[in-house]
């Protein structure tokens, strides 16, 4: 039981980063970025390239992957979303589905279809307080918690963090307070791309890399973000943890291949009873 | 050199035109209040001035510089401080953060840093002093209006644009707010204001302007406008009665 909760929390942490990225772009740009899964794949493969082809150690390759993910996200914004500026959220959502297909196929074209893995030494799992904890879980735990803390500090205590929150809260007021929208949007995409890439690497460590790895995570990521309330980035993290534990606990009654059904059910129920999200009520709109 | 000079503004929303050739001037250290019936285009005019709406025709000059082609952030950096009619604070941020945001993206026209400006604002709105940590969305209407005005004043703007500052306030709070506005006018900040409550609005400034259906109907010293029985009957409504 405790093992299941622990595993669930780690799964939740894997979902937390892209869910945070999704909620962040939603809060500032008011559209749901369906390409979040593909961004995760791109980041994972970029890090794979740095790791195996260039021979960088994995931590460094991960940073490289995050930088590449950020660049790709900013580039896609310039090429696609900025040109559709002023269009409805639905139009942008559809555009992001196109972006997802394009990114996934670029990865497939360059890296091929077969699954890959990072060059890391296998380590024996640790035993702690009766828990079986493997190396990937420890890595995930530390990496995600550190990054989340960093993001929290960024939002709370920095100028650019306040600018992002201001644009999310009230874009016109932000403009008349001297905050240029363009710069904020670029930073938001860069951050979103980097977070998705880091999640991609951690997921790739846990399992394998394949061009479709992002699709598998799109549903849980959306569910987590909606569970938390799409408009409040940090709440998406809470949503991810709840979902991770719920999925893991469900394996006691359902066969593991039905895990995704849990995400689907949770999403459906939330959308029906509480569209603002479990934790979204604190976001003030009047 | 005038603080604000607006010439021949035509603007609207999509195909619908609202303003039909509006001219106005706010002198250096001057103050002007625009009055007129609901829907006459006052807020639209103000949004054109601060850069949130692009006019289809006309020129806007700020401190002598043509700013017609500039967006809202660039105009803010050149000295326009704006308090919108609605949604005038960042609701999910504390009062202190609202004031910080008002300050940190605009080069201040005064040498005193954030702390100095904050002190000046708390001097103007003492009620905010023990609410700095409160979420702006949890404040009362009057307090929000103070936060919004303080945020706009933080970088010491050359021109303060106020859209119906008394809207939704109790008479007492409106009176307190206008006492603060009188101090701001006196301090030499140019003020461009829209106000439904004509007695308060015109009482606090030098000049008045009546906007009806997107056109300037009258322009006169504020006191003269207030005293003109014809104006009162036609445009200023019962509120104008002292
Ligand atoms: N965002 C908008 N889109 C379309 N029409 C608008 C918008 N805002 C205002 N209007 C219309 O423009 C006209 C003038 O509005 P406004 O400038 O707010 O008037 P006032 O501030 O004098 O009451 C009104 O008829 C109003 O319905
Ligand atoms: Mg109005």
PDB file of C-alpha atoms and ligand atoms in Angstrom, chain B residues 43 85 163-164, ligand 2:
ATOM      1  CA  UNK B  43     -13.928  54.831 -22.252  1.00  0.00           C
ATOM      2  CA  UNK B  85     -12.895  51.599 -15.297  1.00  0.00           C
ATOM      3  CA  UNK B 163     -11.723  56.172 -16.115  1.00  0.00           C
ATOM      4  CA  UNK B 164     -14.674  56.816 -13.769  1.00  0.00           C
TER       5      UNK B 164
HETATM    6 MG1  LIG C   2     -17.041  54.034 -19.691  1.00  0.00          MG
END
